[in-house]
mmCIF file of C-alpha atoms in Angstrom:
data_model
loop_
_atom_site.group_PDB
_atom_site.id
_atom_site.type_symbol
_atom_site.label_atom_id
_atom_site.label_comp_id
_atom_site.label_asym_id
_atom_site.label_seq_id
_atom_site.Cartn_x
_atom_site.Cartn_y
_atom_site.Cartn_z
ATOM 1 C CA UNK A 5 6.095 -10.503 55.625
ATOM 2 C CA UNK A 6 5.562 -14.042 54.362
ATOM 3 C CA UNK A 7 2.824 -12.857 51.981
ATOM 4 C CA UNK A 8 4.958 -10.084 50.519
ATOM 5 C CA UNK A 9 7.827 -12.559 50.001
ATOM 6 C CA UNK A 10 5.483 -14.959 48.143
ATOM 7 C CA UNK A 11 4.098 -12.081 46.093
ATOM 8 C CA UNK A 12 7.612 -10.898 45.159
ATOM 9 C CA UNK A 13 8.594 -14.446 44.140
ATOM 10 C CA UNK A 14 5.437 -14.801 42.043
ATOM 11 C CA UNK A 15 6.162 -11.512 40.247
ATOM 12 C CA UNK A 16 9.774 -12.569 39.650
ATOM 13 C CA UNK A 17 8.707 -15.949 38.200
ATOM 14 C CA UNK A 18 6.120 -14.314 35.931
ATOM 15 C CA UNK A 19 8.722 -11.808 34.774
ATOM 16 C CA UNK A 20 11.185 -14.628 34.096
ATOM 17 C CA UNK A 21 8.681 -16.597 31.997
ATOM 18 C CA UNK A 22 7.552 -13.631 29.929
ATOM 19 C CA UNK A 23 10.913 -11.982 29.323
ATOM 20 C CA UNK A 24 12.838 -15.055 28.209
ATOM 21 C CA UNK A 25 10.338 -16.331 25.670
ATOM 22 C CA UNK A 26 11.331 -16.777 22.059
ATOM 23 C CA UNK A 27 9.625 -14.684 19.409
ATOM 24 C CA UNK A 28 6.678 -16.271 17.693
ATOM 25 C CA UNK A 29 5.190 -15.467 14.304
ATOM 26 C CA UNK A 30 1.461 -15.065 14.485
ATOM 27 C CA UNK A 31 -0.367 -16.555 11.517
ATOM 28 C CA UNK A 32 -1.263 -13.776 9.108
ATOM 29 C CA UNK A 33 1.311 -11.348 10.506
ATOM 30 C CA UNK A 34 4.477 -12.485 8.756
ATOM 31 C CA UNK A 35 6.757 -10.187 6.791
ATOM 32 C CA UNK A 36 7.430 -11.607 3.371
ATOM 33 C CA UNK A 37 7.565 -11.028 -0.343
ATOM 34 C CA UNK A 38 3.982 -10.969 -1.517
ATOM 35 C CA UNK A 39 2.424 -10.889 -4.946
ATOM 36 C CA UNK A 40 1.665 -7.504 -6.480
ATOM 37 C CA UNK A 41 -1.679 -6.001 -5.535
ATOM 38 C CA UNK A 42 -2.410 -5.044 -9.146
ATOM 39 C CA UNK A 43 -1.006 -7.100 -12.004
ATOM 40 C CA UNK A 44 -0.285 -4.656 -14.829
ATOM 41 C CA UNK A 45 -1.522 -6.002 -18.163
ATOM 42 C CA UNK A 46 -0.751 -5.334 -21.828
ATOM 43 C CA UNK A 47 -4.030 -3.422 -22.131
ATOM 44 C CA UNK A 48 -4.920 -0.207 -20.296
ATOM 45 C CA UNK A 49 -6.467 -0.679 -16.871
ATOM 46 C CA UNK A 50 -8.549 2.235 -15.629
ATOM 47 C CA UNK A 51 -9.299 3.236 -12.048
ATOM 48 C CA UNK A 52 -11.295 6.044 -10.487
ATOM 49 C CA UNK A 53 -8.791 7.795 -8.247
ATOM 50 C CA UNK A 54 -9.423 9.996 -5.229
ATOM 51 C CA UNK A 55 -6.406 11.574 -3.587
ATOM 52 C CA UNK A 56 -6.896 13.385 -0.273
ATOM 53 C CA UNK A 57 -4.054 15.285 1.363
ATOM 54 C CA UNK A 58 -5.013 17.154 4.521
ATOM 55 C CA UNK A 59 -7.838 19.410 3.262
ATOM 56 C CA UNK A 60 -7.052 19.098 -0.463
ATOM 57 C CA UNK A 61 -8.987 16.692 -2.684
ATOM 58 C CA UNK A 62 -8.098 15.543 -6.205
ATOM 59 C CA UNK A 63 -10.181 13.111 -8.209
ATOM 60 C CA UNK A 64 -9.712 11.686 -11.657
ATOM 61 C CA UNK A 65 -8.553 8.622 -13.552
ATOM 62 C CA UNK A 66 -5.511 6.438 -13.024
ATOM 63 C CA UNK A 67 -4.523 4.561 -16.177
ATOM 64 C CA UNK A 68 -1.996 1.728 -15.951
ATOM 65 C CA UNK A 69 -0.447 -0.219 -18.803
ATOM 66 C CA UNK A 70 2.451 -2.648 -19.103
ATOM 67 C CA UNK A 71 4.628 -1.924 -22.131
ATOM 68 C CA UNK A 72 6.489 -4.645 -24.092
ATOM 69 C CA UNK A 73 9.864 -3.883 -22.445
ATOM 70 C CA UNK A 74 8.455 -4.688 -18.931
ATOM 71 C CA UNK A 75 7.947 -1.003 -18.224
ATOM 72 C CA UNK A 76 4.771 -0.084 -16.347
ATOM 73 C CA UNK A 77 3.337 3.286 -17.354
ATOM 74 C CA UNK A 78 1.176 5.059 -14.759
ATOM 75 C CA UNK A 79 -0.833 8.124 -15.767
ATOM 76 C CA UNK A 80 -3.188 10.139 -13.570
ATOM 77 C CA UNK A 81 -5.423 12.842 -14.974
ATOM 78 C CA UNK A 82 -8.461 14.774 -13.854
ATOM 79 C CA UNK A 83 -11.840 14.071 -15.397
ATOM 80 C CA UNK A 84 -11.384 17.238 -17.481
ATOM 81 C CA UNK A 85 -8.115 16.020 -19.003
ATOM 82 C CA UNK A 86 -5.467 17.810 -16.926
ATOM 83 C CA UNK A 87 -2.532 15.449 -16.430
ATOM 84 C CA UNK A 88 -1.568 15.179 -12.743
ATOM 85 C CA UNK A 89 1.403 12.882 -13.224
ATOM 86 C CA UNK A 90 2.951 10.421 -15.666
ATOM 87 C CA UNK A 91 5.394 7.861 -14.250
ATOM 88 C CA UNK A 92 7.380 4.962 -15.714
ATOM 89 C CA UNK A 93 8.133 2.092 -13.364
ATOM 90 C CA UNK A 94 10.550 -0.797 -13.752
ATOM 91 C CA UNK A 95 11.971 -3.261 -11.244
ATOM 92 C CA UNK A 96 14.731 -0.937 -9.981
ATOM 93 C CA UNK A 97 13.884 2.318 -11.730
ATOM 94 C CA UNK A 98 11.254 5.013 -11.263
ATOM 95 C CA UNK A 99 11.094 7.797 -13.827
ATOM 96 C CA UNK A 100 8.967 10.942 -13.629
ATOM 97 C CA UNK A 101 7.868 11.820 -17.172
ATOM 98 C CA UNK A 102 5.670 14.717 -16.062
ATOM 99 C CA UNK A 103 4.128 15.948 -12.836
ATOM 100 C CA UNK A 104 2.157 18.995 -11.727
ATOM 101 C CA UNK A 105 4.101 21.515 -9.676
ATOM 102 C CA UNK A 106 2.486 20.943 -6.228
ATOM 103 C CA UNK A 107 3.427 17.249 -6.392
ATOM 104 C CA UNK A 108 6.993 17.799 -7.662
ATOM 105 C CA UNK A 109 8.482 17.659 -4.202
ATOM 106 C CA UNK A 110 11.204 15.059 -3.655
ATOM 107 C CA UNK A 111 9.556 13.438 -0.615
ATOM 108 C CA UNK A 112 6.146 13.311 -2.292
ATOM 109 C CA UNK A 113 7.624 11.624 -5.373
ATOM 110 C CA UNK A 114 9.525 9.155 -3.174
ATOM 111 C CA UNK A 115 6.308 8.340 -1.321
ATOM 112 C CA UNK A 116 4.411 7.785 -4.590
ATOM 113 C CA UNK A 117 7.300 5.656 -5.878
ATOM 114 C CA UNK A 118 7.141 3.296 -2.896
ATOM 115 C CA UNK A 119 3.335 3.144 -3.097
ATOM 116 C CA UNK A 120 3.348 2.275 -6.792
ATOM 117 C CA UNK A 121 6.164 -0.250 -6.363
ATOM 118 C CA UNK A 122 4.113 -1.964 -3.651
ATOM 119 C CA UNK A 123 1.031 -1.870 -5.898
ATOM 120 C CA UNK A 124 2.509 -3.103 -9.180
ATOM 121 C CA UNK A 125 5.709 -4.972 -8.249
ATOM 122 C CA UNK A 126 6.334 -7.710 -5.709
ATOM 123 C CA UNK A 127 6.132 -5.958 -2.364
ATOM 124 C CA UNK A 128 9.051 -6.306 0.017
ATOM 125 C CA UNK A 129 8.671 -6.155 3.793
ATOM 126 C CA UNK A 130 4.889 -6.094 3.650
ATOM 127 C CA UNK A 131 3.007 -7.575 6.569
ATOM 128 C CA UNK A 132 -0.407 -9.049 5.862
ATOM 129 C CA UNK A 133 -2.397 -8.122 8.969
ATOM 130 C CA UNK A 134 -5.891 -9.376 8.162
ATOM 131 C CA UNK A 135 -7.113 -11.546 5.357
ATOM 132 C CA UNK A 136 -10.497 -12.987 4.500
ATOM 133 C CA UNK A 137 -12.400 -13.776 1.327
ATOM 134 C CA UNK A 138 -13.616 -10.188 0.951
ATOM 135 C CA UNK A 139 -11.012 -8.042 2.719
ATOM 136 C CA UNK A 140 -7.243 -7.832 3.112
ATOM 137 C CA UNK A 141 -5.064 -5.386 5.035
ATOM 138 C CA UNK A 142 -1.347 -5.012 4.250
ATOM 139 C CA UNK A 143 1.072 -2.820 6.174
ATOM 140 C CA UNK A 144 4.560 -1.656 5.276
ATOM 141 C CA UNK A 145 6.999 0.676 7.021
ATOM 142 C CA UNK A 146 6.942 2.278 10.453
ATOM 143 C CA UNK A 147 6.370 5.759 11.843
ATOM 144 C CA UNK A 148 6.011 8.496 9.234
ATOM 145 C CA UNK A 149 6.827 5.998 6.468
ATOM 146 C CA UNK A 150 4.010 3.651 7.478
ATOM 147 C CA UNK A 151 1.607 2.751 4.688
ATOM 148 C CA UNK A 152 -1.596 0.738 5.059
ATOM 149 C CA UNK A 153 -3.222 -0.922 2.034
ATOM 150 C CA UNK A 154 -6.885 -1.912 2.343
ATOM 151 C CA UNK A 155 -8.009 -4.294 -0.407
ATOM 152 C CA UNK A 156 -11.677 -5.179 -0.828
ATOM 153 C CA UNK A 157 -14.400 -6.270 -3.247
ATOM 154 C CA UNK A 158 -12.385 -9.110 -4.756
ATOM 155 C CA UNK A 159 -13.335 -10.362 -8.219
ATOM 156 C CA UNK A 160 -11.554 -13.546 -9.367
ATOM 157 C CA UNK A 161 -8.727 -12.959 -6.901
ATOM 158 C CA UNK A 162 -8.098 -9.291 -7.758
ATOM 159 C CA UNK A 163 -9.292 -6.356 -5.625
ATOM 160 C CA UNK A 164 -11.825 -3.989 -7.169
ATOM 161 C CA UNK A 165 -11.223 -1.333 -4.498
ATOM 162 C CA UNK A 166 -7.873 -0.299 -3.016
ATOM 163 C CA UNK A 167 -7.330 2.288 -0.293
ATOM 164 C CA UNK A 168 -3.801 3.451 0.489
ATOM 165 C CA UNK A 169 -3.445 5.394 3.724
ATOM 166 C CA UNK A 170 -0.488 7.195 5.246
ATOM 167 C CA UNK A 171 -1.845 7.825 8.745
ATOM 168 C CA UNK A 172 0.846 10.219 9.962
ATOM 169 C CA UNK A 173 0.755 12.350 6.816
ATOM 170 C CA UNK A 174 -3.044 12.482 6.474
ATOM 171 C CA UNK A 175 -2.707 11.268 2.899
ATOM 172 C CA UNK A 176 -5.064 8.726 1.397
ATOM 173 C CA UNK A 177 -5.490 7.406 -2.131
ATOM 174 C CA UNK A 178 -8.524 5.396 -3.163
ATOM 175 C CA UNK A 179 -8.645 3.411 -6.399
ATOM 176 C CA UNK A 180 -11.876 1.884 -7.721
ATOM 177 C CA UNK A 181 -11.506 -0.318 -10.782
ATOM 178 C CA UNK A 182 -13.658 0.714 -13.721
ATOM 179 C CA UNK A 183 -15.594 -1.970 -15.544
ATOM 180 C CA UNK A 184 -14.261 -2.857 -18.988
ATOM 181 C CA UNK A 185 -16.457 -2.128 -21.997
ATOM 182 C CA UNK A 186 -17.363 -5.240 -23.999
ATOM 183 C CA UNK A 187 -16.843 -3.278 -27.274
#
């Protein structure tokens, strides 16, 4: 009886210490406004793009350019020249200039809008999970809206490879920066 009483008291004390603790922010796991993953420039930036949705695979080029009126133009096309989508992005505005029919669904466009805003504008509510000199993992959202950004192969502070994964939707986008021609 005495042992069970001591055991019950020990459990109660442990419960008291763990349940009444204040929340702590672990270094590297804070939610904050972070810098854009890709800084859009006045010249065209080109990326190899691979988009996988369930069993469907698209590959092509993603071309990004910042226009003089602070508009970011995002164009994706296949290697054969078929335009997949053409978006215009500003701080509070997302405009669909053109888009192929399978991607013209409202939820798909909303998902791409949030992904591109997190890529090219200052991300809000992004948690940096892991960070080192060669790798960074950023997470935003919860549940079906959860997005994970994997940044790697850094060159002068900018990632050369970006993977965007939506685990619940089985959607992933991979961007590999193309080298600029010296011409």
